[in-house]
Short mmCIF file of C-alpha atoms in Angstrom, two decimals:
data_model
loop_
_atom_site.label_atom_id
_atom_site.label_comp_id
_atom_site.label_asym_id
_atom_site.label_seq_id
_atom_site.Cartn_x
_atom_site.Cartn_y
_atom_site.Cartn_z
CA ILE F 27 34.52 127.66 120.01
CA VAL F 28 32.90 130.91 118.90
CA LEU F 29 30.86 131.69 122.03
CA GLN F 30 33.38 130.46 124.62
CA PRO F 31 36.88 131.08 123.19
CA TRP F 32 38.64 131.06 126.56
CA ILE F 33 37.40 127.55 127.35
CA THR F 34 38.71 126.39 123.99
CA ILE F 35 42.10 127.98 124.65
CA VAL F 36 42.35 126.34 128.09
CA VAL F 37 41.47 122.90 126.71
CA LEU F 38 43.99 123.23 123.88
CA ALA F 39 46.69 124.40 126.31
CA ALA F 40 46.00 121.45 128.64
CA ILE F 41 46.12 118.90 125.81
CA THR F 42 49.32 120.44 124.43
CA SER F 43 50.97 120.47 127.88
CA ILE F 44 50.18 116.78 128.47
CA ALA F 45 51.51 115.85 125.04
CA THR F 46 54.67 117.93 125.61
CA ILE F 47 55.38 116.28 128.96
CA GLY F 48 54.86 112.83 127.46
CA HIS F 49 57.18 113.61 124.55
CA PHE F 50 60.07 115.33 126.33
CA PHE F 51 59.78 113.81 129.85
CA PRO F 52 58.40 110.27 129.41
CA ASP F 53 60.07 108.95 132.57
CA SER F 54 58.29 111.52 134.72
CA ALA F 55 54.96 110.53 133.19
CA ARG F 56 55.65 106.85 133.82
CA ARG F 57 56.57 107.46 137.46
CA PHE F 58 53.39 109.46 137.94
CA LEU F 59 51.17 106.76 136.43
CA ARG F 60 52.98 103.74 137.91
CA PRO F 61 51.54 102.29 141.14
CA LYS F 62 53.62 102.98 144.24
CA GLU F 63 54.00 99.31 145.10
CA ALA F 64 55.72 98.70 141.77
CA GLU F 65 58.43 101.22 142.67
CA GLN F 66 59.43 99.41 145.86
CA PRO F 67 62.76 97.60 145.55
CA ARG F 68 62.52 93.88 145.01
CA GLN F 69 63.52 91.91 148.07
CA ARG F 70 66.41 89.56 147.61
CA ASN F 71 65.97 85.87 148.24
CA ILE F 72 67.41 84.76 151.56
CA VAL F 73 68.25 81.09 151.94
CA SER F 74 67.58 79.14 155.11
CA ASP F 75 71.01 79.79 156.63
CA GLY F 76 70.47 83.55 156.37
CA THR F 77 72.94 84.16 153.53
CA ASN F 78 72.08 86.14 150.44
CA SER F 79 71.40 83.83 147.49
CA GLU F 80 72.13 86.59 144.94
CA ARG F 81 75.69 87.16 146.08
CA PRO F 82 78.00 86.35 143.17
CA PRO F 83 80.89 83.94 143.69
CA ASP F 84 84.39 85.25 144.15
CA VAL F 85 85.53 84.56 140.58
CA ASN F 86 86.30 86.61 137.51
CA PRO F 87 83.13 86.63 135.37
CA PHE F 88 83.34 85.49 131.76
CA SER F 89 80.42 85.87 129.38
CA ILE F 90 79.96 85.45 125.64
CA SER F 91 76.44 86.88 125.48
CA ASP F 92 76.63 90.44 126.83
CA ALA F 93 78.59 92.10 124.01
CA ASN F 94 77.26 95.36 122.59
CA ALA F 95 78.88 94.68 119.22
CA VAL F 96 80.56 91.76 117.49
CA MET F 97 83.44 92.22 115.07
CA VAL F 98 83.71 89.44 112.52
CA VAL F 99 87.33 88.77 111.49
CA GLU F 100 87.96 86.65 108.40
CA SER F 101 91.32 85.38 107.20
CA ASP F 102 92.93 82.16 105.98
CA ALA F 103 96.00 82.79 108.15
CA LEU F 104 94.57 83.34 111.63
CA PHE F 105 96.81 80.61 113.09
CA SER F 106 100.14 81.86 111.83
CA PRO F 107 102.83 84.17 113.23
CA GLY F 108 101.60 87.06 111.11
CA GLY F 109 97.96 86.32 111.92
CA ALA F 110 98.58 86.25 115.69
CA LYS F 111 100.59 89.46 115.52
CA THR F 112 97.86 91.17 113.49
CA LEU F 113 95.02 90.02 115.76
CA ARG F 114 96.76 91.23 118.89
CA SER F 115 97.55 94.56 117.23
CA VAL F 116 93.90 95.01 116.24
CA VAL F 117 92.68 94.16 119.75
CA ALA F 118 95.15 96.65 121.25
CA ALA F 119 93.96 99.36 118.84
CA LEU F 120 90.30 98.71 119.68
CA GLU F 121 90.90 98.74 123.42
CA GLY F 122 92.76 102.02 123.01
CA LEU F 123 89.52 103.73 121.97
CA ASP F 124 87.80 105.74 124.68
CA HIS F 125 84.36 104.29 123.97
CA VAL F 126 85.51 100.65 123.99
CA ARG F 127 85.41 99.19 127.49
CA SER F 128 86.65 95.68 126.73
CA VAL F 129 87.28 93.20 123.92
CA VAL F 130 86.83 89.48 124.50
CA TRP F 131 88.21 87.06 121.92
CA MET F 132 89.47 83.50 121.69
CA ASP F 133 92.89 84.32 123.12
CA ARG F 134 91.19 85.32 126.41
CA VAL F 135 89.03 82.25 126.84
CA PRO F 136 89.81 80.76 130.27
CA MET F 137 92.30 77.93 129.80
CA LEU F 138 94.55 76.10 132.25
CA ASN F 139 97.68 74.10 131.59
CA ILE F 140 98.90 71.11 133.59
CA PHE F 141 100.32 73.45 136.24
CA GLY F 142 96.97 75.18 136.77
CA LEU F 143 98.14 78.48 135.28
CA PRO F 144 96.22 80.52 132.70
CA GLU F 145 97.58 80.13 129.19
CA PRO F 146 96.77 82.13 126.03
CA LEU F 147 95.36 80.17 123.14
CA LEU F 148 97.55 81.73 120.44
CA PRO F 149 101.33 81.39 120.70
CA THR F 150 103.53 84.44 120.43
CA ALA F 151 104.40 85.80 117.00
CA ASN F 152 107.92 84.35 117.10
CA ALA F 153 106.66 80.77 117.59
CA SER F 154 106.99 78.14 114.87
CA GLN F 155 104.20 77.23 112.49
CA GLN F 156 104.04 73.78 114.12
CA ARG F 157 103.06 75.38 117.42
CA PHE F 158 100.36 77.36 115.65
CA ASN F 159 99.04 74.17 114.06
CA ASN F 160 98.85 72.56 117.49
CA ALA F 161 97.12 75.67 118.85
CA LYS F 162 94.58 75.44 116.02
CA LYS F 163 93.77 71.83 116.94
CA LYS F 164 93.47 72.77 120.60
CA ALA F 165 91.14 75.67 119.76
CA LEU F 166 88.88 73.49 117.61
CA ALA F 167 88.69 70.96 120.45
CA ASN F 168 87.67 73.60 123.01
CA PRO F 169 83.84 73.86 123.32
CA LEU F 170 84.12 77.48 124.46
CA VAL F 171 86.05 78.41 121.31
CA ARG F 172 84.70 76.29 118.47
CA GLY F 173 81.32 77.56 117.39
CA GLN F 174 81.57 80.51 119.78
CA PHE F 175 84.71 82.43 118.85
CA LEU F 176 86.04 80.33 115.96
CA SER F 177 84.40 78.75 112.92
CA ASP F 178 84.81 75.07 112.10
CA ASP F 179 87.29 75.83 109.31
CA ALA F 180 89.30 78.19 111.55
CA THR F 181 89.06 81.06 109.07
CA THR F 182 86.58 83.26 110.96
CA THR F 183 86.83 84.51 114.52
CA LEU F 184 84.81 86.96 116.61
CA PHE F 185 85.72 89.91 118.82
CA LEU F 186 83.05 90.62 121.47
CA ILE F 187 83.09 94.35 122.17
CA GLN F 188 81.58 96.21 125.11
CA PHE F 189 81.11 99.98 124.88
CA ASP F 190 81.40 102.75 127.40
CA PHE F 191 78.46 104.75 126.07
CA PHE F 192 79.53 107.83 128.02
CA PHE F 193 82.24 108.37 125.39
CA VAL F 194 80.14 107.48 122.33
CA GLU F 195 79.67 110.67 120.32
CA SER F 196 77.91 109.32 117.20
CA ASN F 197 76.44 106.17 115.73
CA GLU F 198 79.49 105.80 113.50
CA ASP F 199 81.68 105.25 116.57
CA CYS F 200 79.91 101.92 117.15
CA VAL F 201 80.06 100.59 113.58
CA GLU F 202 82.10 102.19 110.80
CA TYR F 203 84.80 103.65 113.04
CA LEU F 204 85.50 100.26 114.62
CA SER F 205 86.09 98.67 111.22
CA GLU F 206 88.28 101.58 110.16
CA VAL F 207 90.47 101.31 113.26
CA ALA F 208 90.79 97.53 112.80
CA ARG F 209 91.75 97.85 109.13
CA ASN F 210 94.33 100.52 109.90
CA ALA F 211 95.89 98.42 112.67
CA ALA F 212 96.02 95.36 110.39
CA GLY F 213 97.46 97.47 107.57
CA ASP F 214 100.26 98.68 109.83
CA ILE F 215 101.34 95.06 110.29
CA GLY F 216 100.72 94.16 106.65
CA GLU F 217 101.62 90.48 106.93
CA VAL F 218 98.27 88.77 106.26
CA ASP F 219 95.10 89.54 104.32
CA ILE F 220 92.26 90.04 106.76
CA GLU F 221 88.69 91.40 106.54
CA PHE F 222 86.58 93.05 109.23
CA SER F 223 82.86 93.64 109.61
CA VAL F 224 80.72 94.67 112.58
CA THR F 225 77.38 93.30 113.73
CA GLY F 226 75.68 92.67 117.06
CA ASP F 227 72.97 94.18 119.22
CA THR F 228 73.95 97.86 119.06
CA PRO F 229 74.71 98.03 115.29
CA ILE F 230 71.46 96.18 114.48
CA ARG F 231 69.46 98.57 116.66
CA MET F 232 71.09 101.56 114.97
CA ALA F 233 70.33 100.15 111.52
CA PHE F 234 66.74 99.51 112.61
CA TYR F 235 66.27 103.06 113.91
CA ALA F 236 67.83 104.57 110.78
CA GLN F 237 65.58 102.51 108.52
CA ASN F 238 62.56 103.31 110.68
CA GLU F 239 63.22 107.05 110.44
CA ALA F 240 63.58 106.77 106.67
CA ASP F 241 60.31 104.82 106.42
CA VAL F 242 58.48 107.31 108.64
CA PHE F 243 59.59 110.22 106.44
CA LYS F 244 58.61 108.35 103.26
CA TYR F 245 55.14 107.47 104.51
CA GLN F 246 54.67 110.99 105.84
CA MET F 247 55.36 112.38 102.39
CA ILE F 248 52.95 109.86 100.86
CA GLY F 249 50.28 110.81 103.38
CA TYR F 250 50.78 114.54 102.83
CA GLY F 251 50.55 114.05 99.07
CA MET F 252 47.31 112.07 99.34
CA ILE F 253 45.81 114.67 101.68
CA ALA F 254 46.78 117.51 99.33
CA LEU F 255 45.32 115.66 96.34
CA MET F 256 42.03 114.94 98.14
CA ALA F 257 41.86 118.52 99.37
CA LEU F 258 42.28 119.82 95.81
CA ILE F 259 39.46 117.54 94.65
CA LEU F 260 37.15 118.51 97.53
CA PHE F 261 37.79 122.26 97.61
CA ARG F 262 38.36 122.64 93.85
CA GLY F 263 41.00 125.31 94.18
CA PHE F 264 44.55 125.77 95.42
CA SER F 265 43.72 128.93 97.41
CA SER F 266 40.92 127.09 99.23
CA VAL F 267 43.34 124.33 100.17
CA LEU F 268 45.80 126.85 101.60
CA ILE F 269 43.06 128.48 103.64
#
């Protein structure tokens, strides 16, 4: 270091440059280190008749496992005129948000009547309570609804929410803001008592990252304090520690 300062400067600059590239441009570093054969596109499976086996069927896809967030809706009056009106108002308010791509809930589960036509699970708000009671029995008998979108006691239902992350501006848009919009929409109706909470993949990841950042800062402070204490013991003076 003393006799060859320029060599030391070059080595430090090289190490710092590599670390900077890895920190700010990790994808470029991965592409540089990844073997070329791994970057080749995977060939699709071709069946014996020459058709592509990965071609999806000509149907509307329906999935209950690809939601970015799950809104938990709890109420004792889900199957009632006021409950149906409130749920539909909340879904409309959520879908009106720019960063919400779609909302899937029990009223959109594929169902067919005797004429082969799609039929919503919940009756309209002006239907009688008897029709809602029949709809409740039908929902609890549907394997796609019971245990997936509706609890066994029919007091808890789920909204599966997909985000358009291009319009997400903050973490709160994916958690607190959703609950606030739902509560406001339900409050505008004001016919049933209903509670909302948000969970799912994206909110859990955000909570994990927030807790991880808090833990990193805490342990950094503990480490710095231990280092300062040991340095004071070793160097026996505050000015020596600063130097």
